[in-house]
Coordinates of C-alpha atoms and ligand atoms in Angstrom, one line a residue:
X1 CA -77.9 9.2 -30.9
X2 CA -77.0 6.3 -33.5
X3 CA -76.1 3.1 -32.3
X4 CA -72.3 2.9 -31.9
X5 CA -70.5 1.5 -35.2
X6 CA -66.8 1.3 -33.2
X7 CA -66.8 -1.4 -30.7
X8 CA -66.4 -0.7 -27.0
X9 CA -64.0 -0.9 -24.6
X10 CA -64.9 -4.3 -23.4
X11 CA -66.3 -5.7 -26.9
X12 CA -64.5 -9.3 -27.8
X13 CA -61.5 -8.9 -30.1
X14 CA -59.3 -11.1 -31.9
X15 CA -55.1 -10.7 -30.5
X16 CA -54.4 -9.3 -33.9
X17 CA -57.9 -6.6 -34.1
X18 CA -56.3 -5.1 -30.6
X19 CA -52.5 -5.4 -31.9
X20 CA -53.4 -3.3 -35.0
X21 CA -55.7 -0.9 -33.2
X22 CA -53.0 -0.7 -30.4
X23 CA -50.1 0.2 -32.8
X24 CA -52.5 2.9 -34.8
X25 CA -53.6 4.8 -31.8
X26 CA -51.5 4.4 -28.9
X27 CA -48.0 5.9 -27.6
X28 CA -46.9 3.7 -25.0
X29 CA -44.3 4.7 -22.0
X30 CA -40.9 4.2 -23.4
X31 CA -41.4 2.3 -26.5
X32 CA -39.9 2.1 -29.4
X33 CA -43.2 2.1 -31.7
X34 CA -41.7 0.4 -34.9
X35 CA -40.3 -2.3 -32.9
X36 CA -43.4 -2.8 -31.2
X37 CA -45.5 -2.7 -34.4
X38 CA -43.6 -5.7 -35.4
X39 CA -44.2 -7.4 -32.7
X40 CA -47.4 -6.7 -31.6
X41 CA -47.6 -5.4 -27.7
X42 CA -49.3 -8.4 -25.2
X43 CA -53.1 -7.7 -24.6
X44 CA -53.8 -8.4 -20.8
X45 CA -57.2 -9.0 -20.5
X46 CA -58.0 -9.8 -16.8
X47 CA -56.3 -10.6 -13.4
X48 CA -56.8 -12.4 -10.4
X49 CA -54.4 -12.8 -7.0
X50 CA -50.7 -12.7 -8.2
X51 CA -51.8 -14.0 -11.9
X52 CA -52.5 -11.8 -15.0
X53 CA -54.2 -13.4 -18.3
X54 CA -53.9 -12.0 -22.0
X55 CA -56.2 -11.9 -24.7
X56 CA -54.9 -15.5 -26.0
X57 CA -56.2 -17.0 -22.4
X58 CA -52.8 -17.7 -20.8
X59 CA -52.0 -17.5 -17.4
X60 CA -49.1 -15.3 -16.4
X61 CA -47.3 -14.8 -12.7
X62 CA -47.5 -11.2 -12.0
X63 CA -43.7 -11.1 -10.2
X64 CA -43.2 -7.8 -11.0
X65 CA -46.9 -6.6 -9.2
X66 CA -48.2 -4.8 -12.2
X67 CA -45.3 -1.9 -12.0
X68 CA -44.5 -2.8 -8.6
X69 CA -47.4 -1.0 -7.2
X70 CA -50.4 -4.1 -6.5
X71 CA -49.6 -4.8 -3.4
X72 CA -53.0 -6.2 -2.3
X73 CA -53.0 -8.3 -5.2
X74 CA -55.6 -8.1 -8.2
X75 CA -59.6 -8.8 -7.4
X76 CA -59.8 -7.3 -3.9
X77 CA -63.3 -7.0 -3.2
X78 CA -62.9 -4.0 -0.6
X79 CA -61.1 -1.7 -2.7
X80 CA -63.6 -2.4 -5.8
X81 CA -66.6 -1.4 -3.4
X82 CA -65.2 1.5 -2.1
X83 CA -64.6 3.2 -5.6
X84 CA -67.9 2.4 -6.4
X85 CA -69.4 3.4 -3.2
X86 CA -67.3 6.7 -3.5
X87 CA -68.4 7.0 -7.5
X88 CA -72.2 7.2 -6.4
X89 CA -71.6 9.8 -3.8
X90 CA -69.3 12.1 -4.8
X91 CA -66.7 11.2 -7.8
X92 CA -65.5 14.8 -7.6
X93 CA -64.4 17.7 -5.8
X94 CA -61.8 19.7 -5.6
X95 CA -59.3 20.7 -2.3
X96 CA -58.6 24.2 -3.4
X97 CA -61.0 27.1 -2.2
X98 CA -61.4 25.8 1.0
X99 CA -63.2 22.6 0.9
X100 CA -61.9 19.1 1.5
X101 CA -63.9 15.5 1.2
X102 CA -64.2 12.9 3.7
X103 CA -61.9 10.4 2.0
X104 CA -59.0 13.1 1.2
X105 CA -59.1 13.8 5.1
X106 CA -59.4 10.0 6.0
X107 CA -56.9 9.1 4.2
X108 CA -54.3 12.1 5.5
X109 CA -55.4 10.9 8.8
X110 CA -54.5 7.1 8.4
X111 CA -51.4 8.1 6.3
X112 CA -50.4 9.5 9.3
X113 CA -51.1 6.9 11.8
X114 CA -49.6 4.3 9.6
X115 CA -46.1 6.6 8.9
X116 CA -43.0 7.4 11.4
X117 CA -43.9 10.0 14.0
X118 CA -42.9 13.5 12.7
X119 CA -45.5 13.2 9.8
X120 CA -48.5 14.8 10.5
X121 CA -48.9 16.3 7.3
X122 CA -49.9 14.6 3.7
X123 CA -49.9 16.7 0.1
X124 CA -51.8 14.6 -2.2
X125 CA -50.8 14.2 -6.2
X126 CA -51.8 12.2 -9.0
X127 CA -48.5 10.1 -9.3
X128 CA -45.3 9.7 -8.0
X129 CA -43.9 12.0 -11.0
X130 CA -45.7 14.7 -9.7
X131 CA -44.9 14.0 -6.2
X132 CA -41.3 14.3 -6.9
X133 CA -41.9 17.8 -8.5
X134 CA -44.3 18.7 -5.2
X135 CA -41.2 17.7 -3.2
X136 CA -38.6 20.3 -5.2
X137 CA -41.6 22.8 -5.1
X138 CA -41.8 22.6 -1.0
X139 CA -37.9 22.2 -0.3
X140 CA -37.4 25.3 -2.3
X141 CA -40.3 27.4 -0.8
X142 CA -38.7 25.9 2.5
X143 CA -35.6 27.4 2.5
X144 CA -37.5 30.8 0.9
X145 CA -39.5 30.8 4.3
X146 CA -36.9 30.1 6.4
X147 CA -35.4 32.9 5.0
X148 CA -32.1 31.1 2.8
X149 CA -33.6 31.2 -0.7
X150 CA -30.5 30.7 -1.9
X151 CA -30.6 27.4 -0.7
X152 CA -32.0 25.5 -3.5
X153 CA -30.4 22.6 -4.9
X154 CA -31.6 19.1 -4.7
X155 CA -28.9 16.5 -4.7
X156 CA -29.7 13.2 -6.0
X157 CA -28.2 9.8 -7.4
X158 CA -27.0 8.1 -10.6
X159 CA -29.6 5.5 -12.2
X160 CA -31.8 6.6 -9.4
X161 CA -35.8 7.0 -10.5
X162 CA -37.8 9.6 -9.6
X163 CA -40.4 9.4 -12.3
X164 CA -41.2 11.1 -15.7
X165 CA -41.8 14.8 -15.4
X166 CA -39.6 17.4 -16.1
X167 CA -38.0 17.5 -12.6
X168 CA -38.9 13.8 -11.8
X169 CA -36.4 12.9 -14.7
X170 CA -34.1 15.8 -13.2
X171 CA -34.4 14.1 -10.0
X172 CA -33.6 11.0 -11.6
X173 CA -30.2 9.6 -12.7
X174 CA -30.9 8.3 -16.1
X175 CA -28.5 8.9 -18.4
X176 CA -30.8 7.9 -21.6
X177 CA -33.9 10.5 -20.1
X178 CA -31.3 13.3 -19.6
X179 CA -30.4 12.9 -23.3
X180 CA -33.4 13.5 -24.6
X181 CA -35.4 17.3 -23.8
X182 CA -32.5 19.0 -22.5
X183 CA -32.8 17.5 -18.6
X184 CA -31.4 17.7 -15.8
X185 CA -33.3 21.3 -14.9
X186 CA -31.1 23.9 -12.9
X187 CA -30.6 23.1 -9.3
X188 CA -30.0 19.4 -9.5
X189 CA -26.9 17.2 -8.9
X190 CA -26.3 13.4 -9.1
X191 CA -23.5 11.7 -6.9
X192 CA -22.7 8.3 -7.7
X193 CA -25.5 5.2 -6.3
X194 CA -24.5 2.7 -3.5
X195 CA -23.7 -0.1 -5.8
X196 CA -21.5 -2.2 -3.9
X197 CA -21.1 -4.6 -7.5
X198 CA -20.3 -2.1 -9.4
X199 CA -18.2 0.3 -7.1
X200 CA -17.1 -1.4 -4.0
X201 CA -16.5 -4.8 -4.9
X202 CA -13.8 -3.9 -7.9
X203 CA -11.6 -1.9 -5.0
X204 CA -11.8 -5.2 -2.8
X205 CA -14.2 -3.1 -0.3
X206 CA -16.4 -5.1 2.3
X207 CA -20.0 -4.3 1.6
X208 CA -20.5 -2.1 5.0
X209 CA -17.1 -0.4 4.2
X210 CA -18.4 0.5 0.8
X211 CA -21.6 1.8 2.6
X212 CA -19.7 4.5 4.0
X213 CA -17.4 5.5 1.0
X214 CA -20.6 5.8 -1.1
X215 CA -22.5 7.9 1.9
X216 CA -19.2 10.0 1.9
X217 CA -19.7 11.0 -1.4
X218 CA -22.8 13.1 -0.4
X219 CA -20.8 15.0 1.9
X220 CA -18.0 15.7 -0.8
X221 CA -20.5 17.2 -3.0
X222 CA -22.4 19.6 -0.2
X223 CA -18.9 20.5 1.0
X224 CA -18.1 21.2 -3.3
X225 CA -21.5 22.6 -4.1
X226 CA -21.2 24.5 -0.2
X227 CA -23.6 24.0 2.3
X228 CA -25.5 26.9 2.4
X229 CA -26.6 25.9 -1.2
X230 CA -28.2 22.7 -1.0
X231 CA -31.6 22.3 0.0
X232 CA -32.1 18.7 0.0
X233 CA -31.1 15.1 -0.6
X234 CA -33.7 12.6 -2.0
X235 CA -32.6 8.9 -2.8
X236 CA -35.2 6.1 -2.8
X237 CA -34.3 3.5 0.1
X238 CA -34.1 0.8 -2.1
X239 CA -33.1 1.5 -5.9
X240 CA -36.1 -0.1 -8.1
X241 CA -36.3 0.5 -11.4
X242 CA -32.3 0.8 -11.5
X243 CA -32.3 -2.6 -10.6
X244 CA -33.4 -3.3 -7.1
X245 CA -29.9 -1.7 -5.9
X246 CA -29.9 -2.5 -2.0
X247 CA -27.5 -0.3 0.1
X248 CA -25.4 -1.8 2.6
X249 CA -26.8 -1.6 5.7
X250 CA -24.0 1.1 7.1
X251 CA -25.2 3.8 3.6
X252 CA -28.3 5.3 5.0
X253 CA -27.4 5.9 8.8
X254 CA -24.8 7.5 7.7
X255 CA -26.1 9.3 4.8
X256 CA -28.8 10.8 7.9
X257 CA -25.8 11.6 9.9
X258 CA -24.3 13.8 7.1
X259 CA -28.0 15.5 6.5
X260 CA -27.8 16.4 10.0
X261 CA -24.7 18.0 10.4
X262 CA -25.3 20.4 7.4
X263 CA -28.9 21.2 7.9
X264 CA -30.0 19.9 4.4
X265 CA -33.5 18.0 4.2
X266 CA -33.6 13.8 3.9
X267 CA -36.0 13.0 1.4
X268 CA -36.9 9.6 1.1
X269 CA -38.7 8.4 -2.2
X270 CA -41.1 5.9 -0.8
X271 CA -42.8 5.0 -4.2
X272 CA -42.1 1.5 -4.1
X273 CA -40.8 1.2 -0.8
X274 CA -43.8 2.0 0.8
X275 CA -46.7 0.3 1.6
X276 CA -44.9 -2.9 3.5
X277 CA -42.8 -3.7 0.5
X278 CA -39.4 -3.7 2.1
X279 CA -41.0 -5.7 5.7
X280 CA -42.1 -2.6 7.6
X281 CA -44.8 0.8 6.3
X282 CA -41.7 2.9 4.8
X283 CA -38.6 1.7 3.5
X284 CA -36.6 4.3 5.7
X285 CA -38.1 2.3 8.8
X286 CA -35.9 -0.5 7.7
X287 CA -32.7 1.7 6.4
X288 CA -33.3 3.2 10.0
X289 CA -33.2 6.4 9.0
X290 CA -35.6 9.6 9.8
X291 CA -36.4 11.2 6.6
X292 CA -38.1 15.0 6.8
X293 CA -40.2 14.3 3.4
X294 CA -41.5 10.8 1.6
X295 CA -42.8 10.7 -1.9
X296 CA -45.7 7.7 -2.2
X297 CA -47.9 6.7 -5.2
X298 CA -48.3 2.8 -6.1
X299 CA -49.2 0.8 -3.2
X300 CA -51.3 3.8 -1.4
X301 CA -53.9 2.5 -3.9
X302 CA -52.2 -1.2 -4.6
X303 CA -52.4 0.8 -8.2
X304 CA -55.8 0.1 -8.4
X305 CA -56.4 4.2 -9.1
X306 CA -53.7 6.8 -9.4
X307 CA -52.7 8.1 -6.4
X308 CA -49.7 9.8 -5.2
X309 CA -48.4 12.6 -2.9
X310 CA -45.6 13.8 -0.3
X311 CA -45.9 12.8 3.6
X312 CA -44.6 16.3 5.2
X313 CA -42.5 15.8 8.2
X314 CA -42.4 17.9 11.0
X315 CA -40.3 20.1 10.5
X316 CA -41.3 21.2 7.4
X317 CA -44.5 21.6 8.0
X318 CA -44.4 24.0 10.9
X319 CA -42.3 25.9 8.6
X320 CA -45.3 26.2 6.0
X321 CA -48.3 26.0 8.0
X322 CA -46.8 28.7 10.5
X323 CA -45.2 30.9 8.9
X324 CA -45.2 30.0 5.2
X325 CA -48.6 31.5 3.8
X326 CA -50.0 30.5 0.9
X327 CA -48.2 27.4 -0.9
X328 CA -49.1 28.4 -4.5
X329 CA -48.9 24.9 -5.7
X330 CA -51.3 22.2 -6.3
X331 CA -53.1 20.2 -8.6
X332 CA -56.8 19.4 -9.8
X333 CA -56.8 15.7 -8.3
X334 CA -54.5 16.7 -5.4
X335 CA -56.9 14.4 -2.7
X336 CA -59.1 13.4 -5.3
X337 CA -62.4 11.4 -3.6
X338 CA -62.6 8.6 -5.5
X339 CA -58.7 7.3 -5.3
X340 CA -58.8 8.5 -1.8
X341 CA -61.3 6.3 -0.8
X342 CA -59.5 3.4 -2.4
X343 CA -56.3 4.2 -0.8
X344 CA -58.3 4.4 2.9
X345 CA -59.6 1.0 1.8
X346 CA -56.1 -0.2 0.8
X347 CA -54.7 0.8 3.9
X348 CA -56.9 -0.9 6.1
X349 CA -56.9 -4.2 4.1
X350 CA -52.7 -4.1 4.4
X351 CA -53.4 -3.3 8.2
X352 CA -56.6 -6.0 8.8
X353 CA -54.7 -9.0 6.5
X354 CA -51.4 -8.0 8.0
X355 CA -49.4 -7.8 4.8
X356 CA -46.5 -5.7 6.6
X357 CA -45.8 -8.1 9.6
X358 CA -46.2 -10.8 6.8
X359 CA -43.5 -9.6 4.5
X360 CA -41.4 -9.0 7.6
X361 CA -41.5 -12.5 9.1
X362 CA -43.2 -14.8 6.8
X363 CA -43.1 -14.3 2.6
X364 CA -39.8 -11.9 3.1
X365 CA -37.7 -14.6 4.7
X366 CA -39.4 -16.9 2.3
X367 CA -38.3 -15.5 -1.0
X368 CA -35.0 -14.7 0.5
X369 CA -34.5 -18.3 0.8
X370 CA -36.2 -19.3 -2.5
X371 CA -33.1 -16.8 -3.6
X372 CA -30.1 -18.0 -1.7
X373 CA -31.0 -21.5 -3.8
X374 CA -31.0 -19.8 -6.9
X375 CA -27.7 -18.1 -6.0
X376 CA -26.2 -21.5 -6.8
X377 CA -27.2 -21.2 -10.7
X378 CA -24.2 -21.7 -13.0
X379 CA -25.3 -17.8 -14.8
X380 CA -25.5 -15.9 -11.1
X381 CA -23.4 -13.5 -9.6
X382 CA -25.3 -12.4 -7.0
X383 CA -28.4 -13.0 -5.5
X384 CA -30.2 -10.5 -3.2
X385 CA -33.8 -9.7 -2.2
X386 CA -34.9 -6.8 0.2
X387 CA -38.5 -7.8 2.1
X388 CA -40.5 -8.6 -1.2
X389 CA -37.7 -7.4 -3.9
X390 CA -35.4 -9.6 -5.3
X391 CA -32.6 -9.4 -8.1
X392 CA -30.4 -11.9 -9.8
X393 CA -27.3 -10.6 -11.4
X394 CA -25.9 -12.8 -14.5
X395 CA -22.8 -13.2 -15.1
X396 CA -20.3 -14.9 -17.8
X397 CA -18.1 -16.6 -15.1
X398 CA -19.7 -16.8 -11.9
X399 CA -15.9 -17.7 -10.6
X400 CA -14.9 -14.6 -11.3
X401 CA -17.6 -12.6 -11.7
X402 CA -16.7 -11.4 -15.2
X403 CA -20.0 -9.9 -16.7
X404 CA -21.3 -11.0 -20.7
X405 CA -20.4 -8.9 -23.4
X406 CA -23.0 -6.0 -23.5
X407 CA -24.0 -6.8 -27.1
X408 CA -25.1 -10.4 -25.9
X409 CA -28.2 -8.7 -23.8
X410 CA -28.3 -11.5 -21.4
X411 CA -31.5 -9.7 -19.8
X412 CA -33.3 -9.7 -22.5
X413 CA -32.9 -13.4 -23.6
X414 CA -33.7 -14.3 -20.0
X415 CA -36.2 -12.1 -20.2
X416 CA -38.1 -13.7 -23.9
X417 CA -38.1 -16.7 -21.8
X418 CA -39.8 -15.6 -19.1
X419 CA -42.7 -14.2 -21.4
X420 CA -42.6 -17.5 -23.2
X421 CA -43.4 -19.6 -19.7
X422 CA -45.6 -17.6 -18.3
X423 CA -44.0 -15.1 -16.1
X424 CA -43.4 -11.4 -15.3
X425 CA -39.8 -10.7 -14.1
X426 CA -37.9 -7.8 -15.2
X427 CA -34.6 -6.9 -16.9
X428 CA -32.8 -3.7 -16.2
X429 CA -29.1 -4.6 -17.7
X430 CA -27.7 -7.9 -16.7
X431 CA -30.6 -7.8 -13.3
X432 CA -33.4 -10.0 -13.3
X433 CA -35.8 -8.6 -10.7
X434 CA -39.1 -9.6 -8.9
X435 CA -41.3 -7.6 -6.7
X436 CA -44.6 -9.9 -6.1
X437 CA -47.9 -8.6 -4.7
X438 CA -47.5 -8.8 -1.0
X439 CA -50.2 -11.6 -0.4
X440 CA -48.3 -14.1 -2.2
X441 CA -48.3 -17.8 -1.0
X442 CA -45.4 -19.7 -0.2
X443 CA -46.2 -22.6 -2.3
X444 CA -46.8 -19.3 -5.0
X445 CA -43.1 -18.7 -4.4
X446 CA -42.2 -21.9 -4.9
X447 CA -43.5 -21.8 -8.4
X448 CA -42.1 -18.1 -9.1
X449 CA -38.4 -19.8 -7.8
X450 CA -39.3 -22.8 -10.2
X451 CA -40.0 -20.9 -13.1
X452 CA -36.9 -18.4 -12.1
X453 CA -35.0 -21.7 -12.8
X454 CA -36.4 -22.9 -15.3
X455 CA -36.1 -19.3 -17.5
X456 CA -32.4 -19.2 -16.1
X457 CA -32.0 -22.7 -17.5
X458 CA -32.8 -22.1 -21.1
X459 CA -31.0 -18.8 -20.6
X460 CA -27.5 -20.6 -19.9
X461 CA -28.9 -23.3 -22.9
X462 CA -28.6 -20.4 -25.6
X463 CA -25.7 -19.1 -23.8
X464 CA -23.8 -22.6 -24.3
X465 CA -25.4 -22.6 -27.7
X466 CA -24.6 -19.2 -29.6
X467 CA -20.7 -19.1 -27.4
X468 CA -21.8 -16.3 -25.3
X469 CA -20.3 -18.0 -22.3
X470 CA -16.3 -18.4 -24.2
X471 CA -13.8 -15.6 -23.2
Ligands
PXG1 N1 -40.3 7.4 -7.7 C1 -40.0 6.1 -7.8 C2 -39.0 5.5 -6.8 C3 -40.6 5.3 -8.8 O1 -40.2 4.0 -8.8 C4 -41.8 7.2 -9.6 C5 -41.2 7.9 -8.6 C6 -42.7 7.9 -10.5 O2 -44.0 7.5 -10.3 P1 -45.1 7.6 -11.4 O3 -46.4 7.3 -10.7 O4 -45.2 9.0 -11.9 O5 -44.8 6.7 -12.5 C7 -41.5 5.8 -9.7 C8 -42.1 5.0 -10.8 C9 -39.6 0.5 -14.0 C10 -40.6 1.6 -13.8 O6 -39.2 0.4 -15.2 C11 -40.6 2.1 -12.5 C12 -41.5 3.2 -12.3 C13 -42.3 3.6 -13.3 C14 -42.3 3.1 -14.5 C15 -41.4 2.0 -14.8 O7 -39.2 -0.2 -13.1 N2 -41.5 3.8 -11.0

């Protein structure tokens, strides 16, 4: 073999060499590539903690934990030894004709330990996409073995995320991903989300009487659609890449009591939930609710490999295990060795450095403070965080609440600003959002609230500036 004439993935390259290379070769995820061209996309180059670096050497906070997913935070020593421990060993084998690995039945076993009582039971996936279409997979083959098969819709939420396959964006409630490849797929129904901003406040509701109108809406549609026809209801505890959309506290008790009284599965989407990020293992612990499924990818591995699956309560899994036969469904990395010997070694770190307890008590309460200070902000409406997720709403006139003009794109001027200073905080509309690796500081939040500010501060300036602000 010749030398190699192309340079490798870790040669030195100029900004611009990777920018042109980037926009010649690669399709992102949802990106507009002749916008992007112009631009040029931002090379990161390296992280460390909660901070990321790019190929021109700055430092960026990482408030958005790579896609909220690294919870551990970037450089973990533990997790890097055990992939290359497990690389050595054994970087692959399969779970189908009757074999399983060590780590694959570690992992299952912690999962377990670390999850509400009535899971016992862990089908592995790549990613949270294809845990989603595992979950429609087993509800359906549920009801077939239970002997209902036609019970077999899911019912699910607007501007809810459920990822990027065919029935992940079916599951989903994106209106923009449904236009595009002829989605939703048969046998799934959106009611409207528990956005107490958008659909309680306008009708003068109190946010725990708006947590029951919006819960009552689920039973409308089983009672509309008839119960002996829907197999499930999946919503993700708290609503992240809709906006970090936090329930009222009344929504998910009752949304459990409704599930109950009909017989139709609770499935709770646990991909960014999970993993300590709301202040306890699963988001449905703290929505006290007692889901019979839970999709996880993301922080099973703090993202550091992809890693996803469906935690199988109870009830379900007696169902399939005892009278169900063979499951024909699967994949070729379902409990693949390597990424389930980081997740075992993600696990335990959460559980030695006591990340959960920590959101809980410590950087939850923390942030939520950090956030009732920037409540006070001339351009926010509302301020909320949920354990280590927090969103700002802007707002034209924060007297009245009277959003900007859509073709302002408040978001996405805050947004440039935030790029500009050194920090990773999303826009999804008029919501600025966070989600930090759970081992940040709290002198780490006082610099994410203090560049918050500081991006919300030029973002009123060009308001005031260009008249956005003027009825
Ligand atoms: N469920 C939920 C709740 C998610 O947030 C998925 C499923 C799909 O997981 P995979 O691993 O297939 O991507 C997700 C993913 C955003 C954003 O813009 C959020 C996600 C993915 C990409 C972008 O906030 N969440």
């Amino acid at each position: 073999m010749t030398a190699h004439t192309t340079a490798s993935p870790t040669a030195p390259r100029t900004t611009a060499e990777w920018q042109h290379a980037d926009s010649r070769h690669f399709l992102h995820p949802f990106t507009d590539h002749r916008s992007l061209a112009r631009k040029g996309a931002r090379i990161i180059t390296r992280a460390e903690g909660i901070y990321l670096w790019d190929s021109d050497g700055h430092r960026i906070l990482d408030a958005m934990s790579g896609l909220w997913c690294v919870n551990v935070g970037y450089g973990q020593k533990a997790l890097i030894d055990a992939a290359t421990k497990q690389l050595g060993e054994l970087p692959f084998y399969n779970a189908f004709f009757q074999t399983a690995t060590p780590p694959a039945i570690e992992l299952a076993e912690l999962l377990a330990e670390v999850s509400p009582p009535q899971f016992e039971h862990v089908f592995f996936s790549g990613s949270g996409s294809e845990g989603n279409d595992t979950v429609v997979r087993m509800v359906r083959r549920y009801w077939d073995v239970m002997g209902q098969p036609g019970r077999d819709i899911v019912i699910s939420r607007r501007n809810a995320y459920h990822g990027s396959t065919m029935a992940g964006a079916s599951l989903g409630g994106m209106a923009g991903m449904h236009a595009q490849g002829g989605l939703p797929i048969p046998g799934i129904v959106h009611i409207e989300q528990p956005y107490w901003w958008e659909h309680g406040r306008p009708q003068g509701l109190a946010r725990e009487e708006f947590g029951l109108v919006a819960a009552a809406w689920l039973e409308e549609k089983i009672l509309a659609l008839g119960p002996h026809r829907v197999a499930a209801f999946i919503g993700e505890p708290v609503q992240g890449a809709g906006g970090v959309i936090i329930p009222p506290a009344s929504y998910w008790p009752e949304v459990q009591r409704i599930c109950d009284k009909f017989g139709v599965l609770l499935v709770s989407d646990e991909v960014i939930c999970g993993f300590g990020r709301t202040g306890n293992w699963f988001g449905c612990e703290t929505n006290g609710c007692r889901p019979d499924l839970m999709t996880f990818a993301k922080g099973v591995t703090s993202g550091y490999v992809p890693l996803g699956g469906v935690l199988v309560g109870d009830r379900v899994a007696r169902a399939l295990v005892e009278r169900g036969g063979e499951f024909a469904h699967g994949y070729t990395y379902s409990g693949h060795p390597v990424a389930c010997a980081v997740g075992l070694a993600n696990v335990r770190l959460i559980r030695e450095l006591g990340l959960v307890e920590r959101v809980r008590d410590d950087v939850g309460p923390y942030l939520a403070a950090a956030w009732r200070e920037l409540a006070g902000h001339p351009l926010v409406g509302d301020a909320e965080t949920c354990g280590l997720m927090g969103a700002l709403l802007l707002v034209r006139d924060k007297a009245t609440g009277a959003p900007f003009a859509p073709e302002v794109e408040i978001g996405m001027a805050c947004r440039a600003h935030c790029f500009r200073e050194g920090l990773v905080m999303r826009a999804v509309g008029d919501r600025m959002i966070v989600a930090p690796p759970l081992v940040i500081t709290r002198a780490e939040i006082d610099e994410l609230a203090g560049l918050v500010r500081r991006c919300l501060d030029l973002t009123l300036a060009d308001a005031q500036r260009e008249g956005w602000l003027a009825r």
